[in-house]
Amino acid sequence: MKRDLYKYPFITSFVIVLLLSNFSLAQENDVSNYRIGFNFNTVKQYDNSRLLELNFIATNKKDRKDKIPVNNAEIKFFNVLNDDKVLLGKVYTTNEGVAQLILPENQNYLIDDDGNILLIAFFEGTNSLEAETAEISVKDLHLELNLTEIDSVKTALVSAFTMNKLGEKIPVEDLEISFYVQAMLSKMKIEEGTISDGSYEFKFPTDIPGDVNGNLIVYSMVVEHDEYWNVTQKENANWGVFHKQTMKEKNTLWSAVAPLWMYTVLTIMLVGVWANYVYTIINLIKIKKEGDEIKLKI
Amino acid sequence: MDIIKRKKELVKEFSPMLEKTSLISKLWIVVLIAIISVGIYAFYLQFINGHKITGMRDNVVWGIYIINFIFFVGISYSGAFITGVLHFFKGSWKYSIARIIKIITVLSLIVGPIFILLCIGRLDRLHYLFIYPRIQSPITWDIIAIMTDLIGCFIYLYLTFIPDFAILRDTADLKVPRWQKNVYKVLAIGYQDTASQRERLHKITEIMSVMIIAMAIVAYTVLAWIFSLTLQPGWNSTIFAPYFIIAGLYSGVGVIIISMYLIRKIYKLEKYIRKIHFIGAGIVLLIISLLFGYFTFSEYFAKWFSHKTNDEELLNTLFSRYFWEFILANYIGVLVPIVILFFKKLRTIKSITFAAVIAVLGLWLNRYLIVIPTLETPYIPIQDTRPEFIFYTATWIEYALSFAGIAAFILMFKLIMKFVPIIPMSGIIDQERCEENKTNNTTNQVQ
């Protein structure tokens, strides 16, 4: 039994969490009171790598807010075609119950005649938890985002296509797509539309502030599509209109410029004193002049 | 009154001061030059090695240099104040001491700022003060104030010298070198003592005398603000500016009395610098010492009563490590002059001079206690440092330069007295002319 505990630490921890959570009754902590969520998702990222993500979370049947992630569970990801089954990788779930695997751009997939890639996430199961399987059939969609100026009009142009076995581009039709710009905390939607004949373009707004240098990060995204799932592409452009906040610097003791009254008082005092010096010197010159005249007379 | 004849008489009376230099005077000059030379050598060492050969360290960044600076500048400002006020008094008595005060004013304003230069660790960056001035800084105000005041004092001193330069220029049998006569000629700027020239000179001198009173108050206030506008315990005080002005007057009057005594003794000017001058100056010193004592008590009493941690720490330092200095500065330095000057019977020339010496020494020590103990008790405690980095003791370099400053002051005083009589001849003539006019008017009215 002791060995089993070490062998299945995630189960042990899961059970401990169940036992300790909310000081509930033993009956309520039973695994049977939880619905096991085994949700598989895939995102084609902007560098054309593919993210496989699995969320392994148990939700209380009676209280949906009571969610317990299954951590440290070994998840195997497979690519399957007919009888062929390729292991893509093994990943353990995190404390949040998430297992992620990133497949590189040049990953070779088993693809059926229609261009579908069948991906499977598999959990072997333990004494306490049953085995789980989730699968996704996804077509490899290519998104190309271009930000160009056409006749001095800033234009965002996106091309969407799939590739056949001969390596030819096949434009996609009727595909919902959204465009975002990266804001400080999240992405801000700026446009949404439908791709027809493999492309979509729109006039880029000219009133979006970028960073201090006016740079923008623009995303084109296909979200939760039945065939393509999630596909993201991004591009940078120096199209931001950076509105520098013009804070008028007040004249203070600690700013580069002194308070106005200080300049005023100092100027008045110095001008007053130095004007008197000048006046004195002028009078001395007059005294000298008079003395010279007397000397000449003598 | 035959003005020309009277002028000749006065020149004859005062010319020995200009024409002859006694052996003792020559010896004095040699001694003073020797002291200044040692000071120059000390400055050379300080310039080469930096402030590490002084007692100044991270905590006590200002040593006795800044104390000398405040002390000399205080004397100067009080001199300017007194000389400006004297101008509005009538009576011949004021001429005997007016020039002494004016010379003290200018010379101490020349010597004082030299000490502030010695405080600067990187003298090679001195010009930054002028290239990158920050008008918000009291140090910038002080530079402007000192420079403006120095020029003003020079002009004022020169204005009062012009009639005497003219008298000396017109005295053919004055046995002084040719270059000296040429200088008299240039500096007299063609002054012929005509009524219009006299009136014009009188007018601008009067305006300048008012101005230097105001400038003295402003400039010394600004100097006080260098300290009081900081948050340092012992400095952050609302009464610091008037306290500094009173303290400046206290030391200034003291130095004037000492100078009067020495000049009277050395040049045998008993006829001009009389007991009445000493008694008058003594009474002024008494009033100022009472005011100074009142301000000092008020300053320390408020600190003690408010029980602020840092102020308490400072007072503990003053009453432990600096106990005797505190007693000498704020008890002996104030009470002894008060006792001497208060009783009429004690008001002799020597005792008044003694009181002045005590006042000057006490005041210097008072400045020391304002600067050093405050810097030794900083707001932020310093950890892991050597005691010599916290506590200040002046080195021979600092003392050498301090004495060199005093020697330079005396030497310049002596040289000025070799150049122009210490008693203004023109003032005596003006007074006699005035009295004669008054007598004539009275006679005419009677007739």
Short mmCIF file of N, CA, C and O in Angstrom, two decimals, chain B residues 271-378:
data_model
loop_
_atom_site.label_atom_id
_atom_site.label_comp_id
_atom_site.label_asym_id
_atom_site.label_seq_id
_atom_site.Cartn_x
_atom_site.Cartn_y
_atom_site.Cartn_z
N LYS B 271 43.93 111.00 20.48
CA LYS B 271 43.21 112.25 20.24
C LYS B 271 41.90 112.01 19.46
O LYS B 271 40.90 112.70 19.65
N TYR B 272 41.98 111.01 18.60
CA TYR B 272 40.81 110.76 17.74
C TYR B 272 39.94 109.62 18.24
O TYR B 272 38.72 109.69 18.20
N ILE B 273 40.62 108.53 18.65
CA ILE B 273 39.83 107.40 19.16
C ILE B 273 39.84 107.53 20.69
O ILE B 273 40.81 107.13 21.36
N ARG B 274 38.76 108.08 21.20
CA ARG B 274 38.72 108.44 22.61
C ARG B 274 37.92 107.43 23.44
O ARG B 274 37.31 106.52 22.86
N LYS B 275 37.92 107.68 24.72
CA LYS B 275 37.21 106.75 25.61
C LYS B 275 35.72 106.69 25.28
O LYS B 275 35.08 105.64 25.38
N ILE B 276 35.21 107.85 24.84
CA ILE B 276 33.77 107.92 24.52
C ILE B 276 33.39 106.92 23.40
O ILE B 276 32.31 106.34 23.41
N HIS B 277 34.35 106.71 22.50
CA HIS B 277 34.09 105.72 21.43
C HIS B 277 33.96 104.32 22.02
O HIS B 277 33.09 103.54 21.62
N PHE B 278 34.85 104.03 22.95
CA PHE B 278 34.82 102.70 23.57
C PHE B 278 33.55 102.51 24.40
O PHE B 278 32.94 101.44 24.36
N ILE B 279 33.18 103.57 25.10
CA ILE B 279 31.97 103.44 25.93
C ILE B 279 30.73 103.28 25.05
O ILE B 279 29.89 102.41 25.30
N GLY B 280 30.70 104.07 23.98
CA GLY B 280 29.58 103.95 23.04
C GLY B 280 29.51 102.55 22.45
O GLY B 280 28.45 101.90 22.45
N ALA B 281 30.68 102.08 21.97
CA ALA B 281 30.73 100.74 21.37
C ALA B 281 30.42 99.68 22.42
O ALA B 281 29.76 98.66 22.13
N GLY B 282 30.88 99.92 23.66
CA GLY B 282 30.63 98.97 24.76
C GLY B 282 29.15 98.84 25.05
O GLY B 282 28.64 97.73 25.27
N ILE B 283 28.45 99.98 25.05
CA ILE B 283 26.99 99.93 25.32
C ILE B 283 26.27 99.19 24.19
O ILE B 283 25.37 98.38 24.43
N VAL B 284 26.73 99.45 22.95
CA VAL B 284 26.14 98.71 21.81
C VAL B 284 26.39 97.22 22.00
O VAL B 284 25.49 96.39 21.81
N LEU B 285 27.63 96.88 22.41
CA LEU B 285 27.96 95.47 22.63
C LEU B 285 27.11 94.87 23.75
O LEU B 285 26.68 93.71 23.65
N LEU B 286 26.85 95.66 24.78
CA LEU B 286 26.02 95.19 25.89
C LEU B 286 24.61 94.85 25.39
O LEU B 286 24.07 93.77 25.70
N ILE B 287 24.03 95.77 24.62
CA ILE B 287 22.67 95.54 24.11
C ILE B 287 22.64 94.29 23.23
O ILE B 287 21.76 93.42 23.36
N ILE B 288 23.65 94.19 22.36
CA ILE B 288 23.67 93.04 21.45
C ILE B 288 23.93 91.74 22.22
O ILE B 288 23.35 90.70 21.89
N SER B 289 24.79 91.81 23.26
CA SER B 289 25.05 90.59 24.02
C SER B 289 23.79 90.11 24.74
O SER B 289 23.54 88.90 24.85
N LEU B 290 22.98 91.07 25.21
CA LEU B 290 21.70 90.69 25.85
C LEU B 290 20.78 90.03 24.82
O LEU B 290 20.16 89.00 25.09
N LEU B 291 20.74 90.64 23.63
CA LEU B 291 19.90 90.06 22.57
C LEU B 291 20.42 88.68 22.16
O LEU B 291 19.65 87.73 21.98
N PHE B 292 21.74 88.59 22.01
CA PHE B 292 22.35 87.32 21.61
C PHE B 292 22.07 86.23 22.66
O PHE B 292 21.72 85.10 22.32
N GLY B 293 22.22 86.60 23.93
CA GLY B 293 21.94 85.65 25.01
C GLY B 293 20.48 85.20 24.99
O GLY B 293 20.18 84.02 25.14
N TYR B 294 19.60 86.16 24.72
CA TYR B 294 18.17 85.85 24.66
C TYR B 294 17.86 84.88 23.52
O TYR B 294 17.15 83.89 23.70
N PHE B 295 18.46 85.15 22.36
CA PHE B 295 18.23 84.28 21.20
C PHE B 295 18.81 82.89 21.45
O PHE B 295 18.20 81.88 21.11
N THR B 296 20.00 82.85 22.04
CA THR B 296 20.65 81.55 22.29
C THR B 296 19.80 80.73 23.26
O THR B 296 19.56 79.55 23.02
N PHE B 297 19.34 81.38 24.33
CA PHE B 297 18.51 80.68 25.31
C PHE B 297 17.23 80.16 24.65
O PHE B 297 16.84 79.01 24.81
N SER B 298 16.60 81.04 23.89
CA SER B 298 15.35 80.70 23.22
C SER B 298 15.53 79.50 22.29
O SER B 298 14.70 78.59 22.24
N GLU B 299 16.63 79.50 21.55
CA GLU B 299 16.92 78.44 20.58
C GLU B 299 17.08 77.09 21.28
O GLU B 299 16.45 76.11 20.91
N TYR B 300 17.92 77.06 22.31
CA TYR B 300 18.19 75.79 22.99
C TYR B 300 17.02 75.36 23.88
O TYR B 300 16.73 74.17 24.01
N PHE B 301 16.34 76.34 24.48
CA PHE B 301 15.21 76.01 25.36
C PHE B 301 14.08 75.32 24.58
O PHE B 301 13.52 74.33 25.02
N ALA B 302 13.80 75.87 23.40
CA ALA B 302 12.73 75.29 22.57
C ALA B 302 13.08 73.86 22.17
O ALA B 302 12.23 72.98 22.15
N LYS B 303 14.36 73.64 21.87
CA LYS B 303 14.81 72.29 21.49
C LYS B 303 14.66 71.32 22.68
O LYS B 303 14.20 70.20 22.51
N TRP B 304 15.07 71.79 23.85
CA TRP B 304 15.03 70.93 25.03
C TRP B 304 13.58 70.62 25.41
O TRP B 304 13.23 69.48 25.69
N PHE B 305 12.72 71.63 25.33
CA PHE B 305 11.35 71.46 25.79
C PHE B 305 10.52 70.58 24.85
O PHE B 305 9.65 69.84 25.30
N SER B 306 10.80 70.67 23.56
CA SER B 306 9.97 69.94 22.58
C SER B 306 10.23 68.43 22.60
O SER B 306 9.44 67.66 22.07
N HIS B 307 11.35 68.01 23.17
CA HIS B 307 11.63 66.58 23.34
C HIS B 307 11.64 65.78 22.05
O HIS B 307 11.25 64.62 22.03
N LYS B 308 12.05 66.40 20.97
CA LYS B 308 12.16 65.65 19.72
C LYS B 308 13.42 64.79 19.81
O LYS B 308 14.46 65.26 20.31
N THR B 309 13.31 63.57 19.33
CA THR B 309 14.39 62.60 19.54
C THR B 309 15.74 63.14 19.08
O THR B 309 16.73 63.09 19.81
N ASN B 310 15.78 63.65 17.84
CA ASN B 310 17.06 64.09 17.29
C ASN B 310 17.60 65.31 18.01
O ASN B 310 18.82 65.44 18.20
N ASP B 311 16.68 66.21 18.40
CA ASP B 311 17.12 67.39 19.14
C ASP B 311 17.68 66.98 20.50
O ASP B 311 18.68 67.53 20.96
N GLU B 312 17.02 66.01 21.12
CA GLU B 312 17.49 65.52 22.42
C GLU B 312 18.88 64.92 22.30
O GLU B 312 19.75 65.16 23.14
N GLU B 313 19.05 64.17 21.22
CA GLU B 313 20.35 63.54 20.98
C GLU B 313 21.43 64.61 20.83
O GLU B 313 22.54 64.49 21.36
N LEU B 314 21.08 65.67 20.10
CA LEU B 314 22.03 66.77 19.89
C LEU B 314 22.36 67.45 21.23
O LEU B 314 23.53 67.71 21.53
N LEU B 315 21.32 67.69 22.01
CA LEU B 315 21.55 68.35 23.30
C LEU B 315 22.38 67.48 24.23
O LEU B 315 23.23 67.97 24.97
N ASN B 316 22.15 66.16 24.17
CA ASN B 316 22.97 65.25 24.97
C ASN B 316 24.43 65.35 24.56
O ASN B 316 25.32 65.33 25.41
N THR B 317 24.66 65.43 23.25
CA THR B 317 26.03 65.58 22.75
C THR B 317 26.64 66.88 23.26
O THR B 317 27.79 66.92 23.70
N LEU B 318 25.84 67.96 23.17
CA LEU B 318 26.35 69.26 23.60
C LEU B 318 26.68 69.29 25.09
O LEU B 318 27.64 69.92 25.51
N PHE B 319 25.86 68.58 25.86
CA PHE B 319 26.08 68.62 27.31
C PHE B 319 26.96 67.47 27.82
O PHE B 319 27.13 67.33 29.02
N SER B 320 27.50 66.70 26.91
CA SER B 320 28.44 65.66 27.35
C SER B 320 29.80 65.90 26.71
O SER B 320 30.71 66.42 27.35
N ARG B 321 29.90 65.57 25.43
CA ARG B 321 31.21 65.67 24.77
C ARG B 321 31.66 67.14 24.62
O ARG B 321 32.84 67.43 24.60
N TYR B 322 30.69 68.03 24.45
CA TYR B 322 31.06 69.44 24.22
C TYR B 322 30.68 70.31 25.42
O TYR B 322 30.38 71.48 25.25
N PHE B 323 30.70 69.72 26.61
CA PHE B 323 30.23 70.44 27.79
C PHE B 323 30.97 71.76 28.01
O PHE B 323 30.37 72.82 28.11
N TRP B 324 32.30 71.69 28.04
CA TRP B 324 33.09 72.90 28.35
C TRP B 324 33.01 73.93 27.23
O TRP B 324 32.96 75.14 27.49
N GLU B 325 32.99 73.42 26.02
CA GLU B 325 32.85 74.35 24.89
C GLU B 325 31.51 75.07 24.98
O GLU B 325 31.42 76.28 24.72
N PHE B 326 30.47 74.33 25.36
CA PHE B 326 29.13 74.91 25.48
C PHE B 326 29.11 75.98 26.58
O PHE B 326 28.54 77.05 26.40
N ILE B 327 29.75 75.65 27.69
CA ILE B 327 29.80 76.61 28.81
C ILE B 327 30.56 77.87 28.39
O ILE B 327 30.11 78.99 28.62
N LEU B 328 31.71 77.66 27.74
CA LEU B 328 32.53 78.80 27.32
C LEU B 328 31.80 79.67 26.30
O LEU B 328 31.82 80.90 26.37
N ALA B 329 31.15 79.02 25.35
CA ALA B 329 30.51 79.77 24.27
C ALA B 329 29.25 80.49 24.75
O ALA B 329 29.08 81.69 24.49
N ASN B 330 28.40 79.76 25.43
CA ASN B 330 27.07 80.30 25.69
C ASN B 330 26.86 80.84 27.11
O ASN B 330 25.84 81.47 27.36
N TYR B 331 27.79 80.59 28.00
CA TYR B 331 27.69 81.18 29.34
C TYR B 331 28.77 82.26 29.51
O TYR B 331 28.45 83.44 29.64
N ILE B 332 30.04 81.80 29.45
CA ILE B 332 31.15 82.76 29.64
C ILE B 332 31.11 83.81 28.52
O ILE B 332 31.21 85.01 28.78
N GLY B 333 30.94 83.34 27.30
CA GLY B 333 30.98 84.24 26.13
C GLY B 333 29.88 85.27 26.11
O GLY B 333 29.96 86.27 25.39
N VAL B 334 28.83 85.06 26.88
CA VAL B 334 27.72 86.01 26.90
C VAL B 334 27.69 86.76 28.24
O VAL B 334 27.59 87.99 28.27
N LEU B 335 27.81 86.00 29.31
CA LEU B 335 27.64 86.61 30.64
C LEU B 335 28.79 87.53 31.04
O LEU B 335 28.56 88.59 31.62
N VAL B 336 30.02 87.13 30.73
CA VAL B 336 31.17 87.97 31.11
C VAL B 336 31.09 89.36 30.46
O VAL B 336 31.19 90.37 31.15
N PRO B 337 30.88 89.44 29.13
CA PRO B 337 30.73 90.78 28.54
C PRO B 337 29.56 91.57 29.16
O PRO B 337 29.68 92.76 29.40
N ILE B 338 28.46 90.86 29.47
CA ILE B 338 27.30 91.56 30.05
C ILE B 338 27.69 92.15 31.41
O ILE B 338 27.43 93.32 31.68
N VAL B 339 28.35 91.34 32.22
CA VAL B 339 28.74 91.81 33.57
C VAL B 339 29.69 93.00 33.46
O VAL B 339 29.52 94.03 34.12
N ILE B 340 30.70 92.87 32.60
CA ILE B 340 31.69 93.96 32.47
C ILE B 340 31.02 95.24 31.97
O ILE B 340 31.28 96.34 32.47
N LEU B 341 30.18 95.09 30.97
CA LEU B 341 29.63 96.29 30.32
C LEU B 341 28.44 96.88 31.07
O LEU B 341 28.08 98.03 30.86
N PHE B 342 27.84 96.07 31.93
CA PHE B 342 26.64 96.55 32.62
C PHE B 342 26.98 97.59 33.69
O PHE B 342 26.29 98.59 33.84
N PHE B 343 28.07 97.35 34.41
CA PHE B 343 28.43 98.25 35.50
C PHE B 343 29.29 99.40 34.99
O PHE B 343 30.33 99.16 34.35
N LYS B 344 28.85 100.60 35.29
CA LYS B 344 29.51 101.80 34.77
C LYS B 344 30.98 101.86 35.18
O LYS B 344 31.84 102.27 34.40
N LYS B 345 31.22 101.44 36.43
CA LYS B 345 32.58 101.54 36.96
C LYS B 345 33.56 100.63 36.21
O LYS B 345 34.75 100.88 36.15
N LEU B 346 33.01 99.55 35.67
CA LEU B 346 33.88 98.60 34.97
C LEU B 346 34.16 99.00 33.52
O LEU B 346 34.97 98.39 32.84
N ARG B 347 33.48 100.04 33.06
CA ARG B 347 33.62 100.43 31.65
C ARG B 347 34.89 101.26 31.42
O ARG B 347 34.82 102.47 31.25
N THR B 348 36.03 100.59 31.46
CA THR B 348 37.28 101.25 31.08
C THR B 348 37.65 100.76 29.67
O THR B 348 37.07 99.76 29.20
N ILE B 349 38.61 101.43 29.05
CA ILE B 349 38.99 101.02 27.69
C ILE B 349 39.47 99.57 27.68
O ILE B 349 39.06 98.77 26.83
N LYS B 350 40.30 99.24 28.64
CA LYS B 350 40.86 97.88 28.67
C LYS B 350 39.79 96.83 28.97
O LYS B 350 39.76 95.77 28.34
N SER B 351 38.93 97.13 29.93
CA SER B 351 37.91 96.12 30.27
C SER B 351 36.90 95.95 29.13
O SER B 351 36.45 94.83 28.86
N ILE B 352 36.59 97.05 28.46
CA ILE B 352 35.66 96.93 27.31
C ILE B 352 36.31 96.08 26.22
O ILE B 352 35.67 95.22 25.62
N THR B 353 37.61 96.33 26.01
CA THR B 353 38.32 95.54 24.99
C THR B 353 38.37 94.07 25.42
O THR B 353 38.18 93.17 24.58
N PHE B 354 38.58 93.84 26.71
CA PHE B 354 38.60 92.47 27.21
C PHE B 354 37.24 91.79 26.97
O PHE B 354 37.17 90.65 26.52
N ALA B 355 36.19 92.54 27.28
CA ALA B 355 34.83 92.00 27.04
C ALA B 355 34.65 91.67 25.57
O ALA B 355 34.04 90.64 25.21
N ALA B 356 35.19 92.52 24.70
CA ALA B 356 35.07 92.29 23.25
C ALA B 356 35.81 91.03 22.84
O ALA B 356 35.31 90.23 22.03
N VAL B 357 37.00 90.83 23.44
CA VAL B 357 37.78 89.62 23.12
C VAL B 357 37.00 88.38 23.54
O VAL B 357 36.88 87.40 22.77
N ILE B 358 36.44 88.41 24.74
CA ILE B 358 35.64 87.27 25.23
C ILE B 358 34.44 87.03 24.30
O ILE B 358 34.12 85.89 23.95
N ALA B 359 33.80 88.13 23.90
CA ALA B 359 32.63 88.01 23.02
C ALA B 359 33.00 87.37 21.69
O ALA B 359 32.31 86.47 21.20
N VAL B 360 34.12 87.81 21.12
CA VAL B 360 34.55 87.28 19.81
C VAL B 360 34.91 85.80 19.91
O VAL B 360 34.46 84.99 19.09
N LEU B 361 35.68 85.45 20.94
CA LEU B 361 36.07 84.04 21.11
C LEU B 361 34.84 83.16 21.38
O LEU B 361 34.70 82.07 20.83
N GLY B 362 33.97 83.68 22.24
CA GLY B 362 32.74 82.94 22.58
C GLY B 362 31.88 82.73 21.35
O GLY B 362 31.32 81.65 21.13
N LEU B 363 31.83 83.76 20.53
CA LEU B 363 31.00 83.67 19.33
C LEU B 363 31.56 82.66 18.33
O LEU B 363 30.82 81.88 17.74
N TRP B 364 32.89 82.66 18.22
CA TRP B 364 33.52 81.68 17.30
C TRP B 364 33.19 80.26 17.77
O TRP B 364 32.84 79.39 16.98
N LEU B 365 33.28 80.07 19.09
CA LEU B 365 32.99 78.75 19.67
C LEU B 365 31.50 78.41 19.49
O LEU B 365 31.15 77.24 19.27
N ASN B 366 30.66 79.42 19.59
CA ASN B 366 29.22 79.21 19.37
C ASN B 366 28.96 78.71 17.95
O ASN B 366 28.16 77.79 17.74
N ARG B 367 29.67 79.30 16.98
CA ARG B 367 29.54 78.83 15.58
C ARG B 367 30.00 77.38 15.47
O ARG B 367 29.42 76.58 14.75
N TYR B 368 31.09 77.06 16.18
CA TYR B 368 31.63 75.69 16.16
C TYR B 368 30.56 74.72 16.66
O TYR B 368 30.34 73.65 16.06
N LEU B 369 29.88 75.11 17.73
CA LEU B 369 28.86 74.22 18.32
C LEU B 369 27.62 74.12 17.44
O LEU B 369 26.87 73.16 17.52
N ILE B 370 27.39 75.11 16.61
CA ILE B 370 26.25 75.03 15.69
C ILE B 370 26.56 74.04 14.57
O ILE B 370 25.72 73.24 14.16
N VAL B 371 27.80 74.06 14.10
CA VAL B 371 28.15 73.26 12.92
C VAL B 371 28.53 71.81 13.29
O VAL B 371 27.91 70.86 12.79
N ILE B 372 29.53 71.66 14.13
CA ILE B 372 30.14 70.32 14.30
C ILE B 372 29.23 69.31 15.02
O ILE B 372 28.97 68.24 14.45
N PRO B 373 28.72 69.60 16.22
CA PRO B 373 27.90 68.57 16.89
C PRO B 373 26.68 68.17 16.06
O PRO B 373 26.28 67.00 16.08
N THR B 374 26.12 69.10 15.33
CA THR B 374 24.98 68.76 14.47
C THR B 374 25.37 67.74 13.41
O THR B 374 24.67 66.76 13.18
N LEU B 375 26.52 67.97 12.78
CA LEU B 375 26.96 67.03 11.75
C LEU B 375 27.38 65.68 12.34
O LEU B 375 27.34 64.66 11.66
N GLU B 376 27.76 65.71 13.61
CA GLU B 376 28.15 64.45 14.26
C GLU B 376 26.95 63.62 14.73
O GLU B 376 27.11 62.46 15.10
N THR B 377 25.77 64.23 14.75
CA THR B 377 24.56 63.49 15.14
C THR B 377 23.57 63.49 13.98
O THR B 377 22.59 64.22 13.99
N PRO B 378 23.84 62.67 12.96
CA PRO B 378 22.99 62.70 11.76
C PRO B 378 21.65 61.99 12.00
O PRO B 378 21.49 61.26 12.98
#
